[in-house]
mmCIF file of C-alpha atoms in Angstrom:
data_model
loop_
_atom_site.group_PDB
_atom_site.id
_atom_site.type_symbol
_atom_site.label_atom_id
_atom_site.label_comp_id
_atom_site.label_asym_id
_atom_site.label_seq_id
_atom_site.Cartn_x
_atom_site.Cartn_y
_atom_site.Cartn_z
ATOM 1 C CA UNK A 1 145.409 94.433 81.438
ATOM 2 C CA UNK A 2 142.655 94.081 79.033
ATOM 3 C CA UNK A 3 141.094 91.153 80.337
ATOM 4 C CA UNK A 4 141.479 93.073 83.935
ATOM 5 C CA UNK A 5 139.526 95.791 82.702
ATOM 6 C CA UNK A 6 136.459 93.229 81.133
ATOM 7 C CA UNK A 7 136.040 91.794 84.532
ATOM 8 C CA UNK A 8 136.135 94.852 86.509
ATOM 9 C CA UNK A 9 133.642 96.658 84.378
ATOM 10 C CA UNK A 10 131.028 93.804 84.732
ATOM 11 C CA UNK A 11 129.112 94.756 88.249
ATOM 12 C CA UNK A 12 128.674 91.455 90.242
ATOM 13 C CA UNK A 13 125.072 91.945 90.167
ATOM 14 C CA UNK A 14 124.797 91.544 86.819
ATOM 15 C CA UNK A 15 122.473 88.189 85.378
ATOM 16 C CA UNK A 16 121.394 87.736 89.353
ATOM 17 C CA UNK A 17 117.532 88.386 90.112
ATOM 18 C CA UNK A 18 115.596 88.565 93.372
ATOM 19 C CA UNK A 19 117.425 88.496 96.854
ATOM 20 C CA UNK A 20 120.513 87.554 94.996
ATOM 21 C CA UNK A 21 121.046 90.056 93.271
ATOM 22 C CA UNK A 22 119.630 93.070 96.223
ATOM 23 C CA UNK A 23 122.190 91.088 98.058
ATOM 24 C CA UNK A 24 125.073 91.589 96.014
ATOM 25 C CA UNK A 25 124.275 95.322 95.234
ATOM 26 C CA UNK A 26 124.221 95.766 98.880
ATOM 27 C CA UNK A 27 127.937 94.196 99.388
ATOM 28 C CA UNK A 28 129.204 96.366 96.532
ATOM 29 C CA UNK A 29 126.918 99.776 98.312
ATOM 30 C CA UNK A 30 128.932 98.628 101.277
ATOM 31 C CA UNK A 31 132.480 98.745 99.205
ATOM 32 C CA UNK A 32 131.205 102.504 98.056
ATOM 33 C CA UNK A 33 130.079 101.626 95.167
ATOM 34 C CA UNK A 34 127.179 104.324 93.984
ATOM 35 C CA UNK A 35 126.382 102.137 90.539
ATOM 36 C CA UNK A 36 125.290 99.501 93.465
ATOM 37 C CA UNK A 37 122.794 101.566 95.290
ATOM 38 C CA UNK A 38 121.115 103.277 92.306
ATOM 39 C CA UNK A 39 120.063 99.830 91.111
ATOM 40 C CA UNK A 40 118.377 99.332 94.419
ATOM 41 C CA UNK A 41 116.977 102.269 94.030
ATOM 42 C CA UNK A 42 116.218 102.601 90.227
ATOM 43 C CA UNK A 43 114.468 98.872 91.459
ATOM 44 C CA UNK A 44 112.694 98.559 94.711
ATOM 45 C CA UNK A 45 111.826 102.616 94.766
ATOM 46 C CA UNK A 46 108.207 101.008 93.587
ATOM 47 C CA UNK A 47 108.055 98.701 96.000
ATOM 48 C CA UNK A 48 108.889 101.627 98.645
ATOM 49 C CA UNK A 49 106.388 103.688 97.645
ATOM 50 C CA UNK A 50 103.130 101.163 97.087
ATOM 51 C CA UNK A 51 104.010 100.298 100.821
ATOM 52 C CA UNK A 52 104.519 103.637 101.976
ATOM 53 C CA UNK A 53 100.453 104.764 99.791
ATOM 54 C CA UNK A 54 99.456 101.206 101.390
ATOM 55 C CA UNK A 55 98.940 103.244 104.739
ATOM 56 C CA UNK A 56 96.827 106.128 103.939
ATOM 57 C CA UNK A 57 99.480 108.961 103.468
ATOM 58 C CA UNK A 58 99.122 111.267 100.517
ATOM 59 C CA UNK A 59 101.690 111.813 97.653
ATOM 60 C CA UNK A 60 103.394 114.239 98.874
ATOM 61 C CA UNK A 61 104.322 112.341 102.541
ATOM 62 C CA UNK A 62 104.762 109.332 100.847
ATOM 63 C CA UNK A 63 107.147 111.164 98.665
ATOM 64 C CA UNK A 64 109.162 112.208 101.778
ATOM 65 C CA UNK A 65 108.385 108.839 103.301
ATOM 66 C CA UNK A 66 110.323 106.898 100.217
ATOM 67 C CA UNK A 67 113.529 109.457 100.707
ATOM 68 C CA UNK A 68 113.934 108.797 104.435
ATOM 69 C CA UNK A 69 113.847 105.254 104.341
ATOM 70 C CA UNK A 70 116.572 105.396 102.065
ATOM 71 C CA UNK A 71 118.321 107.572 103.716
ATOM 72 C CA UNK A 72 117.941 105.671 106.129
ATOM 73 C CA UNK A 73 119.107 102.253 104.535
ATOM 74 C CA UNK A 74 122.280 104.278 103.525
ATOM 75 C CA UNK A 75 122.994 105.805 107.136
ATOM 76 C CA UNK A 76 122.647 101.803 108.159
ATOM 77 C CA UNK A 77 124.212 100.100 105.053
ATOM 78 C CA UNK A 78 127.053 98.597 106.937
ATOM 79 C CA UNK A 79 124.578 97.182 109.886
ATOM 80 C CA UNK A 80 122.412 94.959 108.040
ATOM 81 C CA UNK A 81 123.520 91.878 109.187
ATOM 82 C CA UNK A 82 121.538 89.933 106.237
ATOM 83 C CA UNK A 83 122.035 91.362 102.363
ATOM 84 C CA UNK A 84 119.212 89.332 101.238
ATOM 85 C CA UNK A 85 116.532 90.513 103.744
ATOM 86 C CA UNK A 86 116.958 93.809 102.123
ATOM 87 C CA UNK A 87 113.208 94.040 100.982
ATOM 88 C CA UNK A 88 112.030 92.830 104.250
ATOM 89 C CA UNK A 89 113.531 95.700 105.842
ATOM 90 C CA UNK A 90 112.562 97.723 103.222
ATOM 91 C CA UNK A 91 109.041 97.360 103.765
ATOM 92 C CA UNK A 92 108.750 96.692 107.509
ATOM 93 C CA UNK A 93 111.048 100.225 107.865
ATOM 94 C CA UNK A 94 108.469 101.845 105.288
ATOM 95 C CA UNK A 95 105.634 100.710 106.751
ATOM 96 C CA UNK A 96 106.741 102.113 110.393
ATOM 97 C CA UNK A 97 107.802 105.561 108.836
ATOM 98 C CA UNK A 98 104.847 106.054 106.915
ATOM 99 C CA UNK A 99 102.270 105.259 110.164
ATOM 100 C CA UNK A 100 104.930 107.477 112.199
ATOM 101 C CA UNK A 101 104.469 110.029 109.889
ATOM 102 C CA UNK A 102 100.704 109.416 109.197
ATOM 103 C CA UNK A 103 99.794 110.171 113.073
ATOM 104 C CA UNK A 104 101.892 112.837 113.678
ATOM 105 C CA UNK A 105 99.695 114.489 111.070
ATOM 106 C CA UNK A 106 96.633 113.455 111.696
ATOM 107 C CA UNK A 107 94.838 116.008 112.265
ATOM 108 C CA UNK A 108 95.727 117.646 109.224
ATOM 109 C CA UNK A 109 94.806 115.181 107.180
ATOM 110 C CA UNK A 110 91.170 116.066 105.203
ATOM 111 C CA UNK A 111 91.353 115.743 101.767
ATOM 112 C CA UNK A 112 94.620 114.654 99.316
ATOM 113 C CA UNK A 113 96.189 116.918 97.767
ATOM 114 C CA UNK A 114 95.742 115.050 94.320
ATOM 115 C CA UNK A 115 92.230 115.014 95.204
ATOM 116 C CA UNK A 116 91.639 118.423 95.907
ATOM 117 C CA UNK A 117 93.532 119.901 93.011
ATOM 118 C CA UNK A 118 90.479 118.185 90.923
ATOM 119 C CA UNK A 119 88.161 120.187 92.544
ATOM 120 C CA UNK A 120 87.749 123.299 90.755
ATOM 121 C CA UNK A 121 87.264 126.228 93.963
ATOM 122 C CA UNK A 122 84.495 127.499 91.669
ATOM 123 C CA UNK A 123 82.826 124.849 91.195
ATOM 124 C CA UNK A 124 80.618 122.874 93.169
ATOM 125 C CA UNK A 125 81.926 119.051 93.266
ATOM 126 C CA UNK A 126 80.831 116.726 90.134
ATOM 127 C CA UNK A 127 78.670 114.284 90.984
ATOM 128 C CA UNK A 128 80.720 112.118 89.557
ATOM 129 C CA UNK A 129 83.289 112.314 92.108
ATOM 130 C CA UNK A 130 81.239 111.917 94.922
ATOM 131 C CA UNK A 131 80.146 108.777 93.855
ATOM 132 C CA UNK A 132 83.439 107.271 93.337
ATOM 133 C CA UNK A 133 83.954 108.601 96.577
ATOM 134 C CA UNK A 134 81.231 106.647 97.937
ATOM 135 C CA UNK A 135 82.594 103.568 96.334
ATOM 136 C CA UNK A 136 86.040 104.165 97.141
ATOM 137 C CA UNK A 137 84.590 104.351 100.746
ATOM 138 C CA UNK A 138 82.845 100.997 100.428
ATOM 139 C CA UNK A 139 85.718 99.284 98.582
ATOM 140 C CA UNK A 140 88.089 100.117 101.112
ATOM 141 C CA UNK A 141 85.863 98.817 104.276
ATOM 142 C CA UNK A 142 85.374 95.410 102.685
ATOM 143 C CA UNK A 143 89.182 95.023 102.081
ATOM 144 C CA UNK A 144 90.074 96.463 105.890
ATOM 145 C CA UNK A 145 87.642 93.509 107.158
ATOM 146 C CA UNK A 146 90.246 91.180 104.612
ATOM 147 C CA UNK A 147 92.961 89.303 107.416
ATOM 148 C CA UNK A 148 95.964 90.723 107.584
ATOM 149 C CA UNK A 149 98.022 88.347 105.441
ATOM 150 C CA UNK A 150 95.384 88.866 102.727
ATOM 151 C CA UNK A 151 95.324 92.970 102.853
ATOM 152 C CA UNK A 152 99.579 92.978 102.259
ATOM 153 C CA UNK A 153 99.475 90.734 99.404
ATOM 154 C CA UNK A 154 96.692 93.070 97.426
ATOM 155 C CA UNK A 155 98.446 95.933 98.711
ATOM 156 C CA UNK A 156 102.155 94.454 97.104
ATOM 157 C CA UNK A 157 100.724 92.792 93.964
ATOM 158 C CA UNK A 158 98.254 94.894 93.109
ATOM 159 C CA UNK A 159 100.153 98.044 93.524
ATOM 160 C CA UNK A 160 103.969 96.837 92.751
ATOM 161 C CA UNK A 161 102.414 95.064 89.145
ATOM 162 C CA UNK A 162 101.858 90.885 88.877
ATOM 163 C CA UNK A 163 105.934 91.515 87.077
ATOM 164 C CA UNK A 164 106.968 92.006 90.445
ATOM 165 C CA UNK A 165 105.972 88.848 92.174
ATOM 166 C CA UNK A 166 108.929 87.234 92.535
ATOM 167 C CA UNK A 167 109.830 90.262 95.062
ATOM 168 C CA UNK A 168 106.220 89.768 96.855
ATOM 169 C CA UNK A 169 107.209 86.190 97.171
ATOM 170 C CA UNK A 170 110.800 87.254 98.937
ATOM 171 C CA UNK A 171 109.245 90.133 100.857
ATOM 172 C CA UNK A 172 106.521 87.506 101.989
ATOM 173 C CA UNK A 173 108.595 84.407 102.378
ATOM 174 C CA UNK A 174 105.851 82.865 100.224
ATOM 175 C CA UNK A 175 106.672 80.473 97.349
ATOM 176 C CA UNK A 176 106.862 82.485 94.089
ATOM 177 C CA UNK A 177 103.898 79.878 92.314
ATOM 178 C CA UNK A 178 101.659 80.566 95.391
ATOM 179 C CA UNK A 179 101.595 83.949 94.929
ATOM 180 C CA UNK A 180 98.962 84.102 92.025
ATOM 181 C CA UNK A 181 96.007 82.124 93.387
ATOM 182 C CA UNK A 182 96.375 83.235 96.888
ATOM 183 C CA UNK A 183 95.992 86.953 95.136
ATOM 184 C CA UNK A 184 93.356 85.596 93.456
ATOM 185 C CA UNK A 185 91.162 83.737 96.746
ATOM 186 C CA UNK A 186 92.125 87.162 98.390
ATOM 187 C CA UNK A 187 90.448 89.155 95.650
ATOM 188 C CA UNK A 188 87.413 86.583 95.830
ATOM 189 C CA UNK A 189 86.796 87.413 99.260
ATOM 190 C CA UNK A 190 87.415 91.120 98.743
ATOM 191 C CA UNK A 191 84.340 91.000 96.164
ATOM 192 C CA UNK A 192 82.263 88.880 98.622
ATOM 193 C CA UNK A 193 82.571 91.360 101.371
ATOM 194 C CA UNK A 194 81.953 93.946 99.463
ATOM 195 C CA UNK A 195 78.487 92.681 97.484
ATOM 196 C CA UNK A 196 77.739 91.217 101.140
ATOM 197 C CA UNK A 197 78.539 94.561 103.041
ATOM 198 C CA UNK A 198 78.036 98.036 102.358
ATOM 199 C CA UNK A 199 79.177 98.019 98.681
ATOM 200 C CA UNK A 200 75.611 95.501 98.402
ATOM 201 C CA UNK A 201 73.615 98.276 98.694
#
């Protein structure tokens, strides 16, 4: 009985990293087990919500962004045919709710939210924040002209933290040791665009 109990209280997660272990959390969510799916949560949440702020959408949508995709992972928990291409779907699922979400508000969309609550309504702007505007502005035309391939891996270790590259290398399906100098060629060109474009003048 005892040595029942020791075995059942040890989650078969536990010691497992990367794909392994989102794929057995995901086989235990799919058993009911809630322990299972606040790990995913407590741990890819992050990753959720750089990709979801990767597209353009403020805090607040990306907020709402985050809970429908896992809503939506836990309407379709029993229909993902593959465990460990959890954080594929995670991201490629974000990425399409965020942009669905993103131009059916378009035309709302002026200023942030996080940015406009830093600008006093009786005050005239600082010029401090237009010129980080400015070079916001710049910054984020050179790395649009970056390819594709380049932009997502900024975007996932830049935003998700260089700890996390062993789920940039999964979500990827790039090997793990690649992952540092390719960020680092990527952030090369980045700088080259932008002391070659508009951010040279």
């Amino acid at each position: 009985m005892t040595e029942l109990r020791t075995v059942r209280t040890n989650p078969p997660w536990e010691g497992l990293e990367g794909s392994e272990r989102h794929a057995a959390c995901m086989i235990a969510a799919r058993e009911g087990d809630r322990s299972a799916l606040d790990v995913l949560v407590a741990e890819l949440t992050p990753l959720v919500w750089h990709v979801a702020r990767g597209t353009g959408i403020d805090r607040s949508t990306a907020e709402d962004v985050v809970q429908t995709v896992w809503l939506a992972l836990l309407r379709h928990v029993d229909r993902l045919a593959e465990p460990r291409a959890l954080v594929g779907w995670l991201i490629t699922t974000t990425r399409r709710e965020a942009i669905r979400t993103r131009q059916r508000g378009a035309a709302q969309v002026e200023l942030s939210p996080e940015v406009a609550e830093h600008v006093p309504s009786t005050e005239p702007m600082p010029e401090a924040e237009a010129l980080r505007g400015e070079r916001d502005h710049r910054l984020w035309s050179a790395f649009h002209k970056l390819d594709q391939r380049c932009q997502e891996l900024l975007r996932l270790t830049v935003l998700a933290g260089r700890a996390e590259y062993r789920i940039v290398a999964e979500a990827m399906g790039m090997p793990h040791g690649s992952i540092g100098p390719t960020r680092g060629r990527c952030l090369n060109s980045l700088r080259a665009l932008y002391d070659d474009g508009d951010g040279g003048r």
